Amino acid sequence: GEDVEQSLFLSVREGDSSVINCTYTDSSSTYLYWYKQEPGAGLQLLTYIFSNMDMKQDQRLTVLLNKKDKHLSLRIADTQTGDSAIYFCAERDSSASKIIFGSGTRLSIRP
Amino acid sequence: GAVVSQHPSRVICKSGTSVKIECRSLDFQATTMFWYRQFPKQSLMLMATSNEGSKATYEQGVEKDKFLINHASLTLSTLTVTSAHPEDSSFYICSASGTLVRGGVSDTQYFGPGTRLTVL
């Protein structure tokens, strides 16, 4: 079945860029998403990319998609303390409306 | 656009009681709603998918008689945990997707803030 994988932890210095990586298995995914979850809260849709795009930029966020390698990344420029959260990569099941989530990457910021 | 609310945000109940959690889409019509469960420091586990006016589709291993889902309107879905036990304690999150989401993306899931259920 479909699978989405991410590393569990990432620590970056405040002001540096954060890059969170994700791999997926479903080659027919239509949408790929990045969600942010702060402690005790639900998920906030940060950004998404269509599967026919290579890159999408939205303010401090840059999403890169390598469809050949089934690799998705999220780059956060000028990382701030407010960016501390768990970031979930997700892909939309091509046959239905289900979303398959990765395990989440916990981003921590050090001064 | 695309705001989803959940109520209550937190509930503590005694073992054996039933608990109802509401999920509402506030500014769009949610043709599909999803219910997830999240254990501490883990990802979301999809429990069921519900389309307005029809029976929910449960994921494998999820007891439909234990977790009753009703999606009676395009803005409201409810999850009832029947005869709750301590092992049902968890963070329950709903999401909703629909068409013509103003300021949002059609068919994308927008999440509620979650409900923390603690069963004593």
PDB file of C-alpha atoms in Angstrom:
ATOM      1  CA  GLY A   1       0.000   0.000   0.000  1.00  0.00           C
ATOM      2  CA  GLU A   2       0.954   3.635   0.011  1.00  0.00           C
ATOM      3  CA  ASP A   3       3.590   4.788   2.436  1.00  0.00           C
ATOM      4  CA  VAL A   4       5.015   8.160   3.404  1.00  0.00           C
ATOM      5  CA  GLU A   5       8.245   8.416   5.372  1.00  0.00           C
ATOM      6  CA  GLN A   6       9.956  11.250   7.180  1.00  0.00           C
ATOM      7  CA  SER A   7      12.767  11.592   9.647  1.00  0.00           C
ATOM      8  CA  LEU A   8      11.493  12.064  13.186  1.00  0.00           C
ATOM      9  CA  PHE A   9      13.578  14.995  14.407  1.00  0.00           C
ATOM     10  CA  LEU A  10      15.318  18.083  13.098  1.00  0.00           C
ATOM     11  CA  SER A  11      17.131  20.727  15.132  1.00  0.00           C
ATOM     12  CA  VAL A  12      18.203  24.028  13.592  1.00  0.00           C
ATOM     13  CA  ARG A  13      19.600  27.292  14.840  1.00  0.00           C
ATOM     14  CA  GLU A  14      17.324  30.304  14.869  1.00  0.00           C
ATOM     15  CA  GLY A  15      17.757  32.267  11.655  1.00  0.00           C
ATOM     16  CA  ASP A  16      19.038  29.302   9.656  1.00  0.00           C
ATOM     17  CA  SER A  17      17.036  27.440   7.032  1.00  0.00           C
ATOM     18  CA  SER A  18      15.243  24.228   7.913  1.00  0.00           C
ATOM     19  CA  VAL A  19      14.832  21.481   5.357  1.00  0.00           C
ATOM     20  CA  ILE A  20      12.402  18.695   6.098  1.00  0.00           C
ATOM     21  CA  ASN A  21      12.451  15.730   3.762  1.00  0.00           C
ATOM     22  CA  CYS A  22       9.829  13.186   2.859  1.00  0.00           C
ATOM     23  CA  THR A  23       9.596  10.188   0.565  1.00  0.00           C
ATOM     24  CA  TYR A  24       6.459   8.526  -0.691  1.00  0.00           C
ATOM     25  CA  THR A  25       5.614   5.434  -2.665  1.00  0.00           C
ATOM     26  CA  ASP A  26       2.447   6.187  -4.605  1.00  0.00           C
ATOM     27  CA  SER A  27       3.601   7.340  -8.018  1.00  0.00           C
ATOM     28  CA  SER A  28       0.080   8.376  -8.977  1.00  0.00           C
ATOM     29  CA  SER A  29      -0.363  10.871  -6.141  1.00  0.00           C
ATOM     30  CA  THR A  30      -2.134  13.993  -7.301  1.00  0.00           C
ATOM     31  CA  TYR A  31      -1.479  16.369  -4.427  1.00  0.00           C
ATOM     32  CA  LEU A  32       1.257  16.462  -1.828  1.00  0.00           C
ATOM     33  CA  TYR A  33       0.858  18.470   1.342  1.00  0.00           C
ATOM     34  CA  TRP A  34       2.738  19.870   4.268  1.00  0.00           C
ATOM     35  CA  TYR A  35       0.836  20.284   7.506  1.00  0.00           C
ATOM     36  CA  LYS A  36       2.034  21.881  10.739  1.00  0.00           C
ATOM     37  CA  GLN A  37       0.908  20.741  14.175  1.00  0.00           C
ATOM     38  CA  GLU A  38       1.653  22.766  17.264  1.00  0.00           C
ATOM     39  CA  PRO A  39       1.391  21.130  20.713  1.00  0.00           C
ATOM     40  CA  GLY A  40      -2.157  20.176  21.641  1.00  0.00           C
ATOM     41  CA  ALA A  41      -3.592  21.526  18.412  1.00  0.00           C
ATOM     42  CA  GLY A  42      -4.962  20.214  15.167  1.00  0.00           C
ATOM     43  CA  LEU A  43      -3.190  20.288  11.852  1.00  0.00           C
ATOM     44  CA  GLN A  44      -2.751  23.465   9.879  1.00  0.00           C
ATOM     45  CA  LEU A  45      -2.347  23.204   6.127  1.00  0.00           C
ATOM     46  CA  LEU A  46       0.898  25.026   5.365  1.00  0.00           C
ATOM     47  CA  THR A  47       1.232  24.461   1.676  1.00  0.00           C
ATOM     48  CA  TYR A  48       0.601  21.947  -1.047  1.00  0.00           C
ATOM     49  CA  ILE A  49       1.936  21.134  -4.478  1.00  0.00           C
ATOM     50  CA  PHE A  50       0.381  19.514  -7.480  1.00  0.00           C
ATOM     51  CA  SER A  51       2.166  16.436  -8.696  1.00  0.00           C
ATOM     52  CA  ASN A  52       2.925  18.074 -12.052  1.00  0.00           C
ATOM     53  CA  MET A  53       4.913  20.867 -10.406  1.00  0.00           C
ATOM     54  CA  ASP A  54       8.573  20.835  -9.405  1.00  0.00           C
ATOM     55  CA  MET A  55       8.637  23.741  -7.027  1.00  0.00           C
ATOM     56  CA  LYS A  56       6.357  26.065  -5.171  1.00  0.00           C
ATOM     57  CA  GLN A  57       7.349  29.078  -3.115  1.00  0.00           C
ATOM     58  CA  ASP A  58       5.175  30.845  -0.608  1.00  0.00           C
ATOM     59  CA  GLN A  59       6.904  33.533   1.461  1.00  0.00           C
ATOM     60  CA  ARG A  60       9.405  31.704   3.691  1.00  0.00           C
ATOM     61  CA  LEU A  61       8.305  28.280   2.505  1.00  0.00           C
ATOM     62  CA  THR A  62       9.698  26.472  -0.514  1.00  0.00           C
ATOM     63  CA  VAL A  63       8.442  23.064  -1.564  1.00  0.00           C
ATOM     64  CA  LEU A  64      10.511  20.945  -3.931  1.00  0.00           C
ATOM     65  CA  LEU A  65       9.128  17.853  -5.599  1.00  0.00           C
ATOM     66  CA  ASN A  66      11.234  15.249  -7.347  1.00  0.00           C
ATOM     67  CA  LYS A  67       8.617  13.024  -8.847  1.00  0.00           C
ATOM     68  CA  LYS A  68      11.139  10.609 -10.327  1.00  0.00           C
ATOM     69  CA  ASP A  69      12.618   9.877  -6.907  1.00  0.00           C
ATOM     70  CA  LYS A  70       9.271  10.381  -5.100  1.00  0.00           C
ATOM     71  CA  HIS A  71      10.916  12.895  -2.832  1.00  0.00           C
ATOM     72  CA  LEU A  72       9.324  15.978  -1.347  1.00  0.00           C
ATOM     73  CA  SER A  73      10.998  18.616   0.770  1.00  0.00           C
ATOM     74  CA  LEU A  74       9.936  21.677   2.710  1.00  0.00           C
ATOM     75  CA  ARG A  75      12.411  24.473   3.237  1.00  0.00           C
ATOM     76  CA  ILE A  76      11.679  27.117   5.849  1.00  0.00           C
ATOM     77  CA  ALA A  77      13.882  30.169   5.430  1.00  0.00           C
ATOM     78  CA  ASP A  78      14.985  32.255   8.421  1.00  0.00           C
ATOM     79  CA  THR A  79      13.602  29.755  10.932  1.00  0.00           C
ATOM     80  CA  GLN A  80      12.012  31.353  13.967  1.00  0.00           C
ATOM     81  CA  THR A  81      11.033  30.012  17.387  1.00  0.00           C
ATOM     82  CA  GLY A  82       7.402  30.071  16.287  1.00  0.00           C
ATOM     83  CA  ASP A  83       8.249  27.472  13.667  1.00  0.00           C
ATOM     84  CA  SER A  84       8.766  24.863  16.396  1.00  0.00           C
ATOM     85  CA  ALA A  85       6.186  22.198  15.688  1.00  0.00           C
ATOM     86  CA  ILE A  86       5.662  18.821  14.106  1.00  0.00           C
ATOM     87  CA  TYR A  87       5.540  18.902  10.320  1.00  0.00           C
ATOM     88  CA  PHE A  88       3.602  16.220   8.502  1.00  0.00           C
ATOM     89  CA  CYS A  89       4.139  15.346   4.898  1.00  0.00           C
ATOM     90  CA  ALA A  90       1.074  13.839   3.241  1.00  0.00           C
ATOM     91  CA  GLU A  91      -0.011  12.595  -0.120  1.00  0.00           C
ATOM     92  CA  ARG A  92      -3.456  12.317  -1.501  1.00  0.00           C
ATOM     93  CA  ASP A  93      -4.470   8.835  -2.464  1.00  0.00           C
ATOM     94  CA  SER A  94      -4.957   8.892  -6.218  1.00  0.00           C
ATOM     95  CA  SER A  95      -8.029   6.694  -6.121  1.00  0.00           C
ATOM     96  CA  ALA A  96      -9.943   8.409  -3.342  1.00  0.00           C
ATOM     97  CA  SER A  97      -9.982  11.408  -1.094  1.00  0.00           C
ATOM     98  CA  LYS A  98      -7.910   9.806   1.637  1.00  0.00           C
ATOM     99  CA  ILE A  99      -4.711  11.440   2.736  1.00  0.00           C
ATOM    100  CA  ILE A 100      -1.753   9.293   3.745  1.00  0.00           C
ATOM    101  CA  PHE A 101       0.373  10.934   6.414  1.00  0.00           C
ATOM    102  CA  GLY A 102       3.999  10.523   7.265  1.00  0.00           C
ATOM    103  CA  SER A 103       5.055  10.053  10.861  1.00  0.00           C
ATOM    104  CA  GLY A 104       5.823  13.737  11.309  1.00  0.00           C
ATOM    105  CA  THR A 105       9.125  15.552  11.824  1.00  0.00           C
ATOM    106  CA  ARG A 106       9.568  17.398  15.078  1.00  0.00           C
ATOM    107  CA  LEU A 107      11.379  20.665  14.379  1.00  0.00           C
ATOM    108  CA  SER A 108      13.140  22.278  17.312  1.00  0.00           C
ATOM    109  CA  ILE A 109      14.871  25.627  17.212  1.00  0.00           C
ATOM    110  CA  ARG A 110      17.963  26.394  19.233  1.00  0.00           C
ATOM    111  CA  PRO A 111      19.174  29.921  19.991  1.00  0.00           C
TER     112      PRO A 111
ATOM    113  CA  GLY B   1     -12.060  30.373   4.469  1.00  0.00           C
ATOM    114  CA  ALA B   2     -11.921  26.663   5.334  1.00  0.00           C
ATOM    115  CA  VAL B   3     -12.350  26.787   9.109  1.00  0.00           C
ATOM    116  CA  VAL B   4     -13.223  23.614  10.977  1.00  0.00           C
ATOM    117  CA  SER B   5     -14.200  23.590  14.624  1.00  0.00           C
ATOM    118  CA  GLN B   6     -14.493  20.778  17.145  1.00  0.00           C
ATOM    119  CA  HIS B   7     -16.381  20.612  20.392  1.00  0.00           C
ATOM    120  CA  PRO B   8     -15.497  19.946  23.105  1.00  0.00           C
ATOM    121  CA  SER B   9     -11.786  20.630  23.036  1.00  0.00           C
ATOM    122  CA  ARG B  10     -11.228  18.489  26.082  1.00  0.00           C
ATOM    123  CA  VAL B  11     -13.376  15.937  27.886  1.00  0.00           C
ATOM    124  CA  ILE B  12     -12.826  13.730  30.888  1.00  0.00           C
ATOM    125  CA  CYS B  13     -15.324  10.971  31.539  1.00  0.00           C
ATOM    126  CA  LYS B  14     -15.800   7.862  33.607  1.00  0.00           C
ATOM    127  CA  SER B  15     -15.327   4.424  32.162  1.00  0.00           C
ATOM    128  CA  GLY B  16     -18.520   3.071  30.638  1.00  0.00           C
ATOM    129  CA  THR B  17     -20.006   6.398  29.605  1.00  0.00           C
ATOM    130  CA  SER B  18     -20.494   7.590  26.043  1.00  0.00           C
ATOM    131  CA  VAL B  19     -18.932  10.747  24.694  1.00  0.00           C
ATOM    132  CA  LYS B  20     -20.009  12.740  21.652  1.00  0.00           C
ATOM    133  CA  ILE B  21     -17.583  14.923  19.727  1.00  0.00           C
ATOM    134  CA  GLU B  22     -18.831  17.426  17.162  1.00  0.00           C
ATOM    135  CA  CYS B  23     -17.022  18.577  14.068  1.00  0.00           C
ATOM    136  CA  ARG B  24     -18.289  21.596  12.133  1.00  0.00           C
ATOM    137  CA  SER B  25     -17.205  23.265   8.953  1.00  0.00           C
ATOM    138  CA  LEU B  26     -17.832  26.928   9.557  1.00  0.00           C
ATOM    139  CA  ASP B  27     -17.593  28.523   6.147  1.00  0.00           C
ATOM    140  CA  PHE B  28     -17.899  25.807   3.554  1.00  0.00           C
ATOM    141  CA  GLN B  29     -19.946  22.756   2.776  1.00  0.00           C
ATOM    142  CA  ALA B  30     -18.101  19.643   3.779  1.00  0.00           C
ATOM    143  CA  THR B  31     -19.143  16.842   1.499  1.00  0.00           C
ATOM    144  CA  THR B  32     -16.641  14.553   3.168  1.00  0.00           C
ATOM    145  CA  MET B  33     -15.489  14.453   6.749  1.00  0.00           C
ATOM    146  CA  PHE B  34     -12.738  12.347   8.250  1.00  0.00           C
ATOM    147  CA  TRP B  35     -12.096  11.223  11.790  1.00  0.00           C
ATOM    148  CA  TYR B  36      -8.573  10.543  13.016  1.00  0.00           C
ATOM    149  CA  ARG B  37      -7.053   9.373  16.214  1.00  0.00           C
ATOM    150  CA  GLN B  38      -3.616  10.432  17.320  1.00  0.00           C
ATOM    151  CA  PHE B  39      -1.583   8.788  20.059  1.00  0.00           C
ATOM    152  CA  PRO B  40       1.139  10.769  21.828  1.00  0.00           C
ATOM    153  CA  LYS B  41       4.108  11.503  19.578  1.00  0.00           C
ATOM    154  CA  GLN B  42       2.610   9.529  16.736  1.00  0.00           C
ATOM    155  CA  SER B  43       1.060  10.288  13.416  1.00  0.00           C
ATOM    156  CA  LEU B  44      -2.631  10.418  12.674  1.00  0.00           C
ATOM    157  CA  MET B  45      -4.540   7.204  12.251  1.00  0.00           C
ATOM    158  CA  LEU B  46      -7.563   7.459   9.989  1.00  0.00           C
ATOM    159  CA  MET B  47     -10.576   5.909  11.675  1.00  0.00           C
ATOM    160  CA  ALA B  48     -13.347   6.544   9.191  1.00  0.00           C
ATOM    161  CA  THR B  49     -14.513   8.607   6.254  1.00  0.00           C
ATOM    162  CA  SER B  50     -18.033   9.907   6.073  1.00  0.00           C
ATOM    163  CA  ASN B  51     -19.975  11.464   3.244  1.00  0.00           C
ATOM    164  CA  GLU B  52     -22.978  13.588   3.993  1.00  0.00           C
ATOM    165  CA  GLY B  53     -26.156  11.561   4.130  1.00  0.00           C
ATOM    166  CA  SER B  54     -24.547   8.153   3.881  1.00  0.00           C
ATOM    167  CA  LYS B  55     -22.959   5.631   6.205  1.00  0.00           C
ATOM    168  CA  ALA B  56     -19.380   6.085   7.238  1.00  0.00           C
ATOM    169  CA  THR B  57     -16.627   3.902   5.814  1.00  0.00           C
ATOM    170  CA  TYR B  58     -14.469   2.554   8.603  1.00  0.00           C
ATOM    171  CA  GLU B  59     -10.814   1.632   8.316  1.00  0.00           C
ATOM    172  CA  GLN B  60      -9.737  -1.880   9.056  1.00  0.00           C
ATOM    173  CA  GLY B  61      -9.557  -2.586  12.770  1.00  0.00           C
ATOM    174  CA  VAL B  62     -11.876   0.253  13.806  1.00  0.00           C
ATOM    175  CA  GLU B  63     -15.044  -0.960  15.508  1.00  0.00           C
ATOM    176  CA  LYS B  64     -18.033   0.771  13.965  1.00  0.00           C
ATOM    177  CA  ASP B  65     -20.265  -0.079  16.903  1.00  0.00           C
ATOM    178  CA  LYS B  66     -17.758   1.460  19.252  1.00  0.00           C
ATOM    179  CA  PHE B  67     -17.168   4.638  17.272  1.00  0.00           C
ATOM    180  CA  LEU B  68     -20.470   5.837  15.885  1.00  0.00           C
ATOM    181  CA  ILE B  69     -20.244   8.442  13.180  1.00  0.00           C
ATOM    182  CA  ASN B  70     -23.083  10.572  11.926  1.00  0.00           C
ATOM    183  CA  HIS B  71     -22.758  13.062   9.085  1.00  0.00           C
ATOM    184  CA  ALA B  72     -26.261  14.428   8.935  1.00  0.00           C
ATOM    185  CA  SER B  73     -25.558  17.729   7.240  1.00  0.00           C
ATOM    186  CA  LEU B  74     -22.960  19.403   5.058  1.00  0.00           C
ATOM    187  CA  THR B  75     -21.576  21.265   8.048  1.00  0.00           C
ATOM    188  CA  LEU B  76     -21.742  18.781  10.899  1.00  0.00           C
ATOM    189  CA  SER B  77     -20.372  15.360  11.691  1.00  0.00           C
ATOM    190  CA  THR B  78     -20.369  13.700  15.096  1.00  0.00           C
ATOM    191  CA  LEU B  79     -18.260  10.939  16.560  1.00  0.00           C
ATOM    192  CA  THR B  80     -19.681   9.098  19.549  1.00  0.00           C
ATOM    193  CA  VAL B  81     -17.347   6.914  21.563  1.00  0.00           C
ATOM    194  CA  THR B  82     -19.703   4.416  23.156  1.00  0.00           C
ATOM    195  CA  SER B  83     -19.001   2.799  26.510  1.00  0.00           C
ATOM    196  CA  ALA B  84     -15.625   4.470  26.669  1.00  0.00           C
ATOM    197  CA  HIS B  85     -12.727   2.751  28.396  1.00  0.00           C
ATOM    198  CA  PRO B  86      -9.286   4.036  29.407  1.00  0.00           C
ATOM    199  CA  GLU B  87      -7.731   2.612  26.235  1.00  0.00           C
ATOM    200  CA  ASP B  88      -9.987   4.953  24.237  1.00  0.00           C
ATOM    201  CA  SER B  89      -8.186   7.932  25.747  1.00  0.00           C
ATOM    202  CA  SER B  90      -6.612   9.780  22.865  1.00  0.00           C
ATOM    203  CA  PHE B  91      -6.566  12.922  20.777  1.00  0.00           C
ATOM    204  CA  TYR B  92      -9.362  12.808  18.209  1.00  0.00           C
ATOM    205  CA  ILE B  93      -9.128  15.082  15.199  1.00  0.00           C
ATOM    206  CA  CYS B  94     -11.651  15.634  12.459  1.00  0.00           C
ATOM    207  CA  SER B  95     -11.083  17.082   9.042  1.00  0.00           C
ATOM    208  CA  ALA B  96     -13.387  18.211   6.317  1.00  0.00           C
ATOM    209  CA  SER B  97     -13.138  18.674   2.600  1.00  0.00           C
ATOM    210  CA  GLY B  98     -15.524  20.025   0.041  1.00  0.00           C
ATOM    211  CA  THR B  99     -15.869  21.918  -3.150  1.00  0.00           C
ATOM    212  CA  LEU B 100     -15.957  25.660  -3.669  1.00  0.00           C
ATOM    213  CA  VAL B 101     -13.925  26.414  -0.573  1.00  0.00           C
ATOM    214  CA  ARG B 102     -13.561  30.172  -0.597  1.00  0.00           C
ATOM    215  CA  GLY B 103      -9.931  31.105  -0.116  1.00  0.00           C
ATOM    216  CA  GLY B 104      -8.948  27.496   0.134  1.00  0.00           C
ATOM    217  CA  VAL B 105      -8.329  24.473  -2.034  1.00  0.00           C
ATOM    218  CA  SER B 106     -11.168  22.239  -3.122  1.00  0.00           C
ATOM    219  CA  ASP B 107     -10.997  18.623  -2.032  1.00  0.00           C
ATOM    220  CA  THR B 108      -8.222  19.377   0.425  1.00  0.00           C
ATOM    221  CA  GLN B 109      -8.682  18.353   4.026  1.00  0.00           C
ATOM    222  CA  TYR B 110      -8.898  21.112   6.593  1.00  0.00           C
ATOM    223  CA  PHE B 111      -8.476  20.046  10.165  1.00  0.00           C
ATOM    224  CA  GLY B 112     -10.245  20.868  13.368  1.00  0.00           C
ATOM    225  CA  PRO B 113      -8.272  21.722  16.511  1.00  0.00           C
ATOM    226  CA  GLY B 114      -8.782  18.271  18.035  1.00  0.00           C
ATOM    227  CA  THR B 115     -10.497  16.884  21.121  1.00  0.00           C
ATOM    228  CA  ARG B 116      -8.516  15.409  23.969  1.00  0.00           C
ATOM    229  CA  LEU B 117     -10.490  12.524  25.499  1.00  0.00           C
ATOM    230  CA  THR B 118      -9.442  11.125  28.858  1.00  0.00           C
ATOM    231  CA  VAL B 119     -11.342   8.143  30.217  1.00  0.00           C
ATOM    232  CA  LEU B 120     -10.832   7.454  33.904  1.00  0.00           C
TER     233      LEU B 120
END
